[in-house]
Amino acid sequence: MLGVWHVGVWSRLAEETSSGLFCARRDRFIGSSAGSIVSAAIACELDIPSVLKSFEEINNVVGNRTWGVLDPRVDLLTHAEKLCYDMFPNDAHERCSGRVTVCTAEFVSLPWQWMLVETSNWASKAELIESIMCSSYMPYLTSKRHRAAFDGGMVQNWPAFDDKTILCSPFRGHFHVSPPYDADESATVPWRILMHDRMVDASLYNIVAGLQSMRYVRSPMDVYENGREACDRFIASSLGLNESKDL
Protein backbone atom coordinates (compact mmCIF):
# COMPACT_ATOMS: atom_id res chain seq x y z
CA MET A 1 0.00 0.00 0.00
CA LEU A 2 3.04 2.27 0.20
CA GLY A 3 2.95 2.77 -3.56
CA VAL A 4 0.94 5.92 -2.79
CA TRP A 5 4.04 7.32 -1.04
CA HIS A 6 6.11 6.80 -4.20
CA VAL A 7 3.44 8.58 -6.25
CA GLY A 8 3.73 11.50 -3.84
CA VAL A 9 7.49 11.66 -4.41
CA TRP A 10 6.95 11.47 -8.17
CA SER A 11 4.38 14.27 -8.13
CA ARG A 12 6.79 16.58 -6.30
CA LEU A 13 9.74 15.73 -8.55
CA ALA A 14 7.56 16.34 -11.61
CA GLU A 15 7.23 19.95 -10.52
CA GLU A 16 10.99 20.43 -10.84
CA THR A 17 11.00 21.41 -14.50
CA SER A 18 13.92 23.83 -14.30
CA SER A 19 16.26 22.45 -11.63
CA GLY A 20 17.46 19.45 -13.67
CA LEU A 21 16.79 17.01 -10.83
CA PHE A 22 14.13 15.10 -12.73
CA CYS A 23 13.02 14.53 -16.31
CA ALA A 24 10.42 11.84 -17.03
CA ARG A 25 11.42 11.69 -20.71
CA ARG A 26 15.17 11.40 -20.14
CA ASP A 27 15.94 9.70 -16.81
CA ARG A 28 16.14 6.01 -16.05
CA PHE A 29 14.09 4.31 -13.32
CA ILE A 30 14.63 1.18 -11.25
CA GLY A 31 12.46 -0.50 -8.64
CA SER A 32 10.82 -3.57 -7.24
CA SER A 33 7.24 -4.19 -6.10
CA ALA A 34 5.26 -0.92 -6.00
CA GLY A 35 8.43 0.89 -7.05
CA SER A 36 8.42 -1.00 -10.36
CA ILE A 37 4.81 0.02 -11.05
CA VAL A 38 5.61 3.68 -10.41
CA SER A 39 8.83 3.45 -12.45
CA ALA A 40 6.91 2.17 -15.47
CA ALA A 41 4.17 4.74 -14.93
CA ILE A 42 6.72 7.57 -14.99
CA ALA A 43 8.42 6.27 -18.14
CA CYS A 44 5.03 5.98 -19.85
CA GLU A 45 4.25 9.55 -18.76
CA LEU A 46 0.96 8.53 -17.20
CA ASP A 47 -1.35 10.99 -15.52
CA ILE A 48 -0.42 11.16 -11.82
CA PRO A 49 -4.02 11.42 -10.49
CA SER A 50 -5.03 8.30 -12.44
CA VAL A 51 -2.08 6.31 -11.03
CA LEU A 52 -2.93 7.52 -7.53
CA LYS A 53 -6.53 6.43 -8.06
CA SER A 54 -5.35 2.96 -9.13
CA PHE A 55 -3.35 2.52 -5.94
CA GLU A 56 -6.35 3.69 -3.93
CA GLU A 57 -8.47 1.04 -5.66
CA ILE A 58 -5.96 -1.65 -4.68
CA ASN A 59 -6.04 -0.29 -1.12
CA ASN A 60 -9.85 -0.57 -1.08
CA VAL A 61 -9.66 -4.22 -2.11
CA VAL A 62 -7.81 -4.92 1.14
CA GLY A 63 -10.07 -2.65 3.19
CA ASN A 64 -13.18 -4.57 2.14
CA ARG A 65 -11.93 -7.70 3.93
CA THR A 66 -11.60 -8.19 7.69
CA TRP A 67 -8.24 -9.97 7.47
CA GLY A 68 -6.82 -7.81 4.68
CA VAL A 69 -4.20 -9.57 2.55
CA LEU A 70 -4.49 -12.66 4.75
CA ASP A 71 -8.07 -13.18 3.59
CA PRO A 72 -8.03 -16.13 1.13
CA ARG A 73 -10.42 -14.21 -1.13
CA VAL A 74 -7.97 -11.31 -1.54
CA ASP A 75 -5.51 -11.52 -4.41
CA LEU A 76 -3.85 -8.14 -4.74
CA LEU A 77 -1.94 -8.95 -7.90
CA THR A 78 -5.09 -10.02 -9.76
CA HIS A 79 -6.48 -6.54 -9.19
CA ALA A 80 -3.13 -4.83 -9.75
CA GLU A 81 -2.65 -6.70 -13.02
CA LYS A 82 -6.04 -5.60 -14.34
CA LEU A 83 -5.33 -1.99 -13.34
CA CYS A 84 -1.95 -2.11 -15.09
CA TYR A 85 -3.57 -3.35 -18.30
CA ASP A 86 -6.08 -0.51 -18.07
CA MET A 87 -3.47 2.07 -17.11
CA PHE A 88 -0.53 1.41 -19.41
CA PRO A 89 -0.64 2.24 -23.14
CA ASN A 90 -0.23 -0.52 -25.71
CA ASP A 91 3.35 0.59 -26.41
CA ALA A 92 4.31 0.61 -22.72
CA HIS A 93 6.97 -2.04 -23.30
CA GLU A 94 8.62 0.13 -25.96
CA ARG A 95 8.57 3.21 -23.72
CA CYS A 96 10.02 1.29 -20.77
CA SER A 97 12.62 -0.88 -22.52
CA GLY A 98 16.09 0.50 -21.89
CA ARG A 99 14.85 3.09 -19.41
CA VAL A 100 13.09 1.06 -16.71
CA THR A 101 14.64 -1.79 -14.75
CA VAL A 102 12.32 -4.14 -12.87
CA CYS A 103 13.91 -6.16 -10.08
CA THR A 104 12.75 -9.67 -9.22
CA ALA A 105 14.14 -12.44 -7.05
CA GLU A 106 14.66 -16.02 -8.19
CA PHE A 107 15.14 -18.94 -5.84
CA VAL A 108 18.53 -20.60 -6.42
CA SER A 109 18.88 -23.34 -3.80
CA LEU A 110 18.49 -24.22 -0.16
CA PRO A 111 19.03 -22.87 2.42
CA TRP A 112 17.14 -19.85 1.07
CA GLN A 113 19.61 -18.63 -1.51
CA TRP A 114 18.19 -16.01 -3.85
CA MET A 115 19.43 -14.23 -6.94
CA LEU A 116 18.52 -10.69 -7.99
CA VAL A 117 17.33 -10.49 -11.59
CA GLU A 118 17.16 -7.10 -13.32
CA THR A 119 15.02 -6.92 -16.46
CA SER A 120 14.99 -3.86 -18.69
CA ASN A 121 13.73 -5.08 -22.07
CA TRP A 122 10.32 -6.50 -22.99
CA ALA A 123 8.80 -7.71 -26.24
CA SER A 124 5.20 -6.83 -25.38
CA LYS A 125 2.99 -4.97 -22.94
CA ALA A 126 1.92 -8.30 -21.44
CA GLU A 127 5.55 -9.27 -20.84
CA LEU A 128 6.24 -5.97 -19.09
CA ILE A 129 3.21 -6.31 -16.82
CA GLU A 130 4.06 -9.92 -15.95
CA SER A 131 7.55 -8.77 -14.99
CA ILE A 132 6.05 -6.11 -12.71
CA MET A 133 3.65 -8.61 -11.16
CA CYS A 134 6.51 -11.01 -10.43
CA SER A 135 8.40 -8.13 -8.83
CA SER A 136 5.46 -7.69 -6.45
CA TYR A 137 4.84 -11.39 -5.79
CA MET A 138 4.99 -12.65 -2.21
CA PRO A 139 3.35 -16.08 -1.89
CA TYR A 140 -0.11 -15.92 -0.30
CA LEU A 141 0.34 -12.29 0.87
CA THR A 142 0.06 -10.53 -2.49
CA SER A 143 -1.14 -13.41 -4.65
CA LYS A 144 -2.66 -16.81 -4.11
CA ARG A 145 -1.42 -18.18 -7.44
CA HIS A 146 2.18 -19.07 -8.22
CA ARG A 147 4.34 -16.81 -10.39
CA ALA A 148 7.67 -17.44 -12.08
CA ALA A 149 9.68 -15.07 -9.84
CA PHE A 150 9.34 -13.26 -6.53
CA ASP A 151 9.35 -9.75 -5.06
CA GLY A 152 12.76 -8.20 -5.79
CA GLY A 153 12.74 -6.76 -2.27
CA MET A 154 13.65 -10.23 -0.98
CA VAL A 155 17.15 -9.59 -2.35
CA GLN A 156 17.41 -5.80 -2.75
CA ASN A 157 14.59 -3.56 -1.60
CA TRP A 158 16.41 -0.39 -2.68
CA PRO A 159 18.11 -1.11 -6.02
CA ALA A 160 20.27 1.51 -7.71
CA PHE A 161 22.06 1.97 -11.03
CA ASP A 162 25.04 3.82 -9.54
CA ASP A 163 25.87 6.64 -7.11
CA LYS A 164 23.79 9.06 -9.20
CA THR A 165 20.57 7.20 -8.45
CA ILE A 166 18.13 9.03 -6.19
CA LEU A 167 17.23 6.45 -3.54
CA CYS A 168 13.61 6.77 -2.41
CA SER A 169 12.14 4.82 0.48
CA PRO A 170 8.98 5.11 2.60
CA PHE A 171 11.16 3.76 5.42
CA ARG A 172 13.47 5.97 7.44
CA GLY A 173 17.15 5.38 6.87
CA HIS A 174 20.14 6.40 4.78
CA PHE A 175 18.25 7.42 1.62
CA HIS A 176 18.03 10.57 -0.45
CA VAL A 177 14.26 10.72 -0.05
CA SER A 178 12.69 9.22 3.06
CA PRO A 179 10.13 10.28 5.70
CA PRO A 180 11.28 13.23 7.83
CA TYR A 181 11.72 13.00 11.57
CA ASP A 182 9.37 14.70 14.00
CA ALA A 183 10.70 17.68 15.95
CA ASP A 184 11.19 15.65 19.13
CA GLU A 185 13.02 12.91 17.21
CA SER A 186 15.45 15.02 15.19
CA ALA A 187 17.77 15.61 18.16
CA THR A 188 18.51 11.92 18.66
CA VAL A 189 20.69 9.73 16.44
CA PRO A 190 18.64 6.69 15.34
CA TRP A 191 19.89 3.16 15.79
CA ARG A 192 20.40 1.72 12.32
CA ILE A 193 20.90 -1.76 10.93
CA LEU A 194 22.28 -2.92 7.59
CA MET A 195 19.63 -4.28 5.22
CA HIS A 196 20.37 -5.06 1.58
CA ASP A 197 23.47 -2.83 1.64
CA ARG A 198 21.49 0.12 3.04
CA MET A 199 21.42 1.54 6.56
CA VAL A 200 17.83 1.47 7.80
CA ASP A 201 16.43 2.79 11.08
CA ALA A 202 15.53 0.12 13.61
CA SER A 203 12.51 2.03 14.85
CA LEU A 204 8.83 1.76 15.68
CA TYR A 205 8.11 4.06 12.75
CA ASN A 206 9.58 1.58 10.26
CA ILE A 207 7.78 -1.35 11.89
CA VAL A 208 4.48 0.48 11.46
CA ALA A 209 5.41 1.37 7.86
CA GLY A 210 6.19 -2.28 7.16
CA LEU A 211 2.80 -3.36 8.47
CA GLN A 212 1.19 -0.57 6.48
CA SER A 213 2.63 -2.00 3.29
CA MET A 214 0.49 -5.11 3.77
CA ARG A 215 -2.75 -3.74 5.19
CA TYR A 216 -5.50 -1.25 4.48
CA VAL A 217 -4.43 2.40 4.74
CA ARG A 218 -7.23 4.56 6.13
CA SER A 219 -5.83 7.84 4.82
CA PRO A 220 -3.91 7.21 1.58
CA MET A 221 -3.74 10.95 0.88
CA ASP A 222 -1.79 11.42 4.11
CA VAL A 223 0.74 8.87 2.83
CA TYR A 224 0.82 10.69 -0.51
CA GLU A 225 1.49 14.03 1.19
CA ASN A 226 4.19 12.40 3.33
CA GLY A 227 5.95 11.39 0.11
CA ARG A 228 5.67 14.93 -1.24
CA GLU A 229 7.04 16.38 1.99
CA ALA A 230 9.97 13.97 2.04
CA CYS A 231 10.80 14.86 -1.56
CA ASP A 232 10.42 18.57 -0.87
CA ARG A 233 13.09 18.35 1.82
CA PHE A 234 15.39 16.51 -0.58
CA ILE A 235 14.90 19.09 -3.31
CA ALA A 236 15.54 21.95 -0.91
CA SER A 237 18.94 20.49 -0.01
CA SER A 238 19.92 19.26 -3.49
CA LEU A 239 19.52 22.12 -5.93
CA GLY A 240 23.25 22.06 -6.61
CA LEU A 241 23.36 18.45 -7.87
CA ASN A 242 24.18 17.36 -11.44
CA GLU A 243 21.70 17.91 -14.24
CA SER A 244 20.67 14.30 -14.78
CA LYS A 245 19.69 11.77 -12.17
CA ASP A 246 18.39 8.22 -12.19
CA LEU A 247 15.50 7.25 -9.94
C-alpha positions as a printed NumPy array, in Angstrom:
array([[  0.   ,   0.   ,   0.   ],
       [  3.042,   2.271,   0.204],
       [  2.948,   2.769,  -3.561],
       [  0.939,   5.919,  -2.789],
       [  4.039,   7.319,  -1.039],
       [  6.112,   6.802,  -4.203],
       [  3.44 ,   8.582,  -6.251],
       [  3.735,  11.499,  -3.837],
       [  7.49 ,  11.661,  -4.414],
       [  6.95 ,  11.472,  -8.171],
       [  4.375,  14.267,  -8.131],
       [  6.789,  16.584,  -6.302],
       [  9.736,  15.727,  -8.55 ],
       [  7.563,  16.335, -11.611],
       [  7.227,  19.952, -10.518],
       [ 10.993,  20.433, -10.836],
       [ 11.002,  21.41 , -14.497],
       [ 13.922,  23.832, -14.296],
       [ 16.264,  22.447, -11.628],
       [ 17.464,  19.445, -13.672],
       [ 16.789,  17.008, -10.831],
       [ 14.132,  15.104, -12.731],
       [ 13.018,  14.526, -16.311],
       [ 10.419,  11.842, -17.033],
       [ 11.421,  11.687, -20.705],
       [ 15.175,  11.404, -20.136],
       [ 15.937,   9.703, -16.814],
       [ 16.139,   6.011, -16.046],
       [ 14.094,   4.309, -13.323],
       [ 14.626,   1.184, -11.247],
       [ 12.456,  -0.498,  -8.645],
       [ 10.819,  -3.573,  -7.235],
       [  7.241,  -4.191,  -6.1  ],
       [  5.261,  -0.921,  -5.999],
       [  8.433,   0.893,  -7.047],
       [  8.417,  -0.996, -10.355],
       [  4.812,   0.023, -11.054],
       [  5.609,   3.682, -10.406],
       [  8.833,   3.453, -12.447],
       [  6.912,   2.166, -15.465],
       [  4.166,   4.742, -14.931],
       [  6.715,   7.571, -14.992],
       [  8.423,   6.265, -18.142],
       [  5.03 ,   5.984, -19.845],
       [  4.251,   9.553, -18.765],
       [  0.957,   8.531, -17.2  ],
       [ -1.352,  10.988, -15.52 ],
       [ -0.421,  11.156, -11.818],
       [ -4.021,  11.42 , -10.486],
       [ -5.026,   8.303, -12.441],
       [ -2.083,   6.313, -11.027],
       [ -2.931,   7.522,  -7.533],
       [ -6.533,   6.431,  -8.063],
       [ -5.348,   2.962,  -9.132],
       [ -3.346,   2.516,  -5.939],
       [ -6.354,   3.688,  -3.928],
       [ -8.473,   1.04 ,  -5.658],
       [ -5.957,  -1.646,  -4.677],
       [ -6.042,  -0.294,  -1.125],
       [ -9.847,  -0.569,  -1.081],
       [ -9.659,  -4.221,  -2.111],
       [ -7.808,  -4.922,   1.139],
       [-10.073,  -2.648,   3.187],
       [-13.179,  -4.566,   2.142],
       [-11.931,  -7.698,   3.927],
       [-11.598,  -8.192,   7.692],
       [ -8.237,  -9.965,   7.468],
       [ -6.821,  -7.814,   4.683],
       [ -4.199,  -9.571,   2.553],
       [ -4.495, -12.664,   4.752],
       [ -8.068, -13.179,   3.592],
       [ -8.031, -16.126,   1.13 ],
       [-10.42 , -14.206,  -1.131],
       [ -7.965, -11.305,  -1.54 ],
       [ -5.511, -11.523,  -4.413],
       [ -3.846,  -8.139,  -4.743],
       [ -1.944,  -8.951,  -7.896],
       [ -5.086, -10.019,  -9.757],
       [ -6.477,  -6.539,  -9.186],
       [ -3.132,  -4.826,  -9.749],
       [ -2.645,  -6.697, -13.017],
       [ -6.038,  -5.599, -14.339],
       [ -5.33 ,  -1.993, -13.338],
       [ -1.946,  -2.109, -15.092],
       [ -3.568,  -3.346, -18.303],
       [ -6.083,  -0.508, -18.069],
       [ -3.474,   2.074, -17.11 ],
       [ -0.529,   1.407, -19.407],
       [ -0.642,   2.244, -23.138],
       [ -0.227,  -0.52 , -25.713],
       [  3.346,   0.587, -26.413],
       [  4.312,   0.609, -22.723],
       [  6.972,  -2.041, -23.298],
       [  8.622,   0.131, -25.964],
       [  8.566,   3.206, -23.718],
       [ 10.02 ,   1.285, -20.77 ],
       [ 12.618,  -0.878, -22.519],
       [ 16.094,   0.496, -21.89 ],
       [ 14.848,   3.086, -19.408],
       [ 13.086,   1.06 , -16.707],
       [ 14.641,  -1.787, -14.75 ],
       [ 12.316,  -4.137, -12.865],
       [ 13.912,  -6.16 , -10.081],
       [ 12.751,  -9.673,  -9.22 ],
       [ 14.14 , -12.442,  -7.054],
       [ 14.661, -16.02 ,  -8.192],
       [ 15.143, -18.945,  -5.836],
       [ 18.529, -20.605,  -6.416],
       [ 18.879, -23.335,  -3.799],
       [ 18.492, -24.215,  -0.164],
       [ 19.027, -22.871,   2.416],
       [ 17.139, -19.853,   1.066],
       [ 19.605, -18.631,  -1.507],
       [ 18.191, -16.013,  -3.847],
       [ 19.434, -14.226,  -6.939],
       [ 18.517, -10.689,  -7.986],
       [ 17.327, -10.486, -11.592],
       [ 17.159,  -7.096, -13.315],
       [ 15.019,  -6.921, -16.456],
       [ 14.989,  -3.861, -18.689],
       [ 13.728,  -5.083, -22.074],
       [ 10.32 ,  -6.499, -22.994],
       [  8.798,  -7.708, -26.244],
       [  5.196,  -6.833, -25.376],
       [  2.988,  -4.974, -22.942],
       [  1.916,  -8.304, -21.435],
       [  5.548,  -9.27 , -20.841],
       [  6.237,  -5.973, -19.085],
       [  3.209,  -6.314, -16.818],
       [  4.058,  -9.917, -15.947],
       [  7.551,  -8.773, -14.989],
       [  6.051,  -6.107, -12.712],
       [  3.646,  -8.608, -11.156],
       [  6.51 , -11.009, -10.425],
       [  8.399,  -8.129,  -8.832],
       [  5.459,  -7.692,  -6.451],
       [  4.841, -11.395,  -5.789],
       [  4.988, -12.647,  -2.214],
       [  3.352, -16.075,  -1.887],
       [ -0.105, -15.92 ,  -0.296],
       [  0.339, -12.293,   0.874],
       [  0.063, -10.53 ,  -2.489],
       [ -1.14 , -13.409,  -4.646],
       [ -2.663, -16.809,  -4.111],
       [ -1.416, -18.179,  -7.436],
       [  2.183, -19.069,  -8.222],
       [  4.344, -16.81 , -10.389],
       [  7.674, -17.437, -12.079],
       [  9.682, -15.073,  -9.842],
       [  9.336, -13.26 ,  -6.533],
       [  9.354,  -9.755,  -5.058],
       [ 12.756,  -8.202,  -5.787],
       [ 12.741,  -6.755,  -2.269],
       [ 13.649, -10.227,  -0.984],
       [ 17.152,  -9.588,  -2.351],
       [ 17.409,  -5.803,  -2.754],
       [ 14.591,  -3.556,  -1.605],
       [ 16.414,  -0.389,  -2.68 ],
       [ 18.107,  -1.111,  -6.023],
       [ 20.275,   1.513,  -7.714],
       [ 22.06 ,   1.972, -11.027],
       [ 25.041,   3.82 ,  -9.543],
       [ 25.871,   6.636,  -7.115],
       [ 23.786,   9.061,  -9.203],
       [ 20.569,   7.199,  -8.446],
       [ 18.126,   9.03 ,  -6.188],
       [ 17.233,   6.448,  -3.537],
       [ 13.614,   6.775,  -2.41 ],
       [ 12.139,   4.819,   0.477],
       [  8.981,   5.108,   2.604],
       [ 11.156,   3.763,   5.425],
       [ 13.473,   5.966,   7.439],
       [ 17.149,   5.382,   6.867],
       [ 20.141,   6.399,   4.781],
       [ 18.251,   7.415,   1.622],
       [ 18.032,  10.566,  -0.448],
       [ 14.259,  10.718,  -0.047],
       [ 12.686,   9.216,   3.064],
       [ 10.131,  10.279,   5.698],
       [ 11.275,  13.232,   7.828],
       [ 11.717,  12.998,  11.568],
       [  9.368,  14.697,  14.004],
       [ 10.701,  17.683,  15.953],
       [ 11.193,  15.648,  19.132],
       [ 13.021,  12.909,  17.206],
       [ 15.453,  15.022,  15.19 ],
       [ 17.77 ,  15.615,  18.157],
       [ 18.505,  11.92 ,  18.658],
       [ 20.692,   9.733,  16.442],
       [ 18.639,   6.691,  15.338],
       [ 19.885,   3.16 ,  15.789],
       [ 20.399,   1.715,  12.32 ],
       [ 20.9  ,  -1.763,  10.934],
       [ 22.279,  -2.917,   7.586],
       [ 19.626,  -4.281,   5.223],
       [ 20.373,  -5.064,   1.578],
       [ 23.474,  -2.835,   1.643],
       [ 21.489,   0.119,   3.04 ],
       [ 21.424,   1.54 ,   6.563],
       [ 17.827,   1.472,   7.798],
       [ 16.433,   2.794,  11.082],
       [ 15.531,   0.12 ,  13.61 ],
       [ 12.507,   2.03 ,  14.847],
       [  8.833,   1.763,  15.68 ],
       [  8.107,   4.063,  12.748],
       [  9.584,   1.578,  10.264],
       [  7.784,  -1.35 ,  11.888],
       [  4.479,   0.477,  11.457],
       [  5.414,   1.37 ,   7.857],
       [  6.189,  -2.285,   7.165],
       [  2.801,  -3.355,   8.47 ],
       [  1.187,  -0.565,   6.484],
       [  2.626,  -1.999,   3.289],
       [  0.489,  -5.11 ,   3.773],
       [ -2.748,  -3.742,   5.188],
       [ -5.5  ,  -1.252,   4.482],
       [ -4.43 ,   2.396,   4.744],
       [ -7.233,   4.558,   6.129],
       [ -5.834,   7.844,   4.815],
       [ -3.907,   7.212,   1.575],
       [ -3.743,  10.954,   0.878],
       [ -1.787,  11.421,   4.112],
       [  0.742,   8.867,   2.83 ],
       [  0.816,  10.692,  -0.509],
       [  1.488,  14.029,   1.195],
       [  4.185,  12.401,   3.327],
       [  5.947,  11.392,   0.106],
       [  5.674,  14.926,  -1.24 ],
       [  7.036,  16.383,   1.99 ],
       [  9.971,  13.97 ,   2.044],
       [ 10.8  ,  14.864,  -1.557],
       [ 10.418,  18.569,  -0.874],
       [ 13.094,  18.354,   1.82 ],
       [ 15.393,  16.506,  -0.584],
       [ 14.901,  19.088,  -3.31 ],
       [ 15.543,  21.953,  -0.914],
       [ 18.939,  20.495,  -0.013],
       [ 19.918,  19.257,  -3.487],
       [ 19.521,  22.123,  -5.934],
       [ 23.254,  22.055,  -6.612],
       [ 23.36 ,  18.452,  -7.869],
       [ 24.178,  17.364, -11.443],
       [ 21.695,  17.907, -14.241],
       [ 20.675,  14.304, -14.781],
       [ 19.686,  11.772, -12.175],
       [ 18.387,   8.218, -12.189],
       [ 15.504,   7.253,  -9.936]])
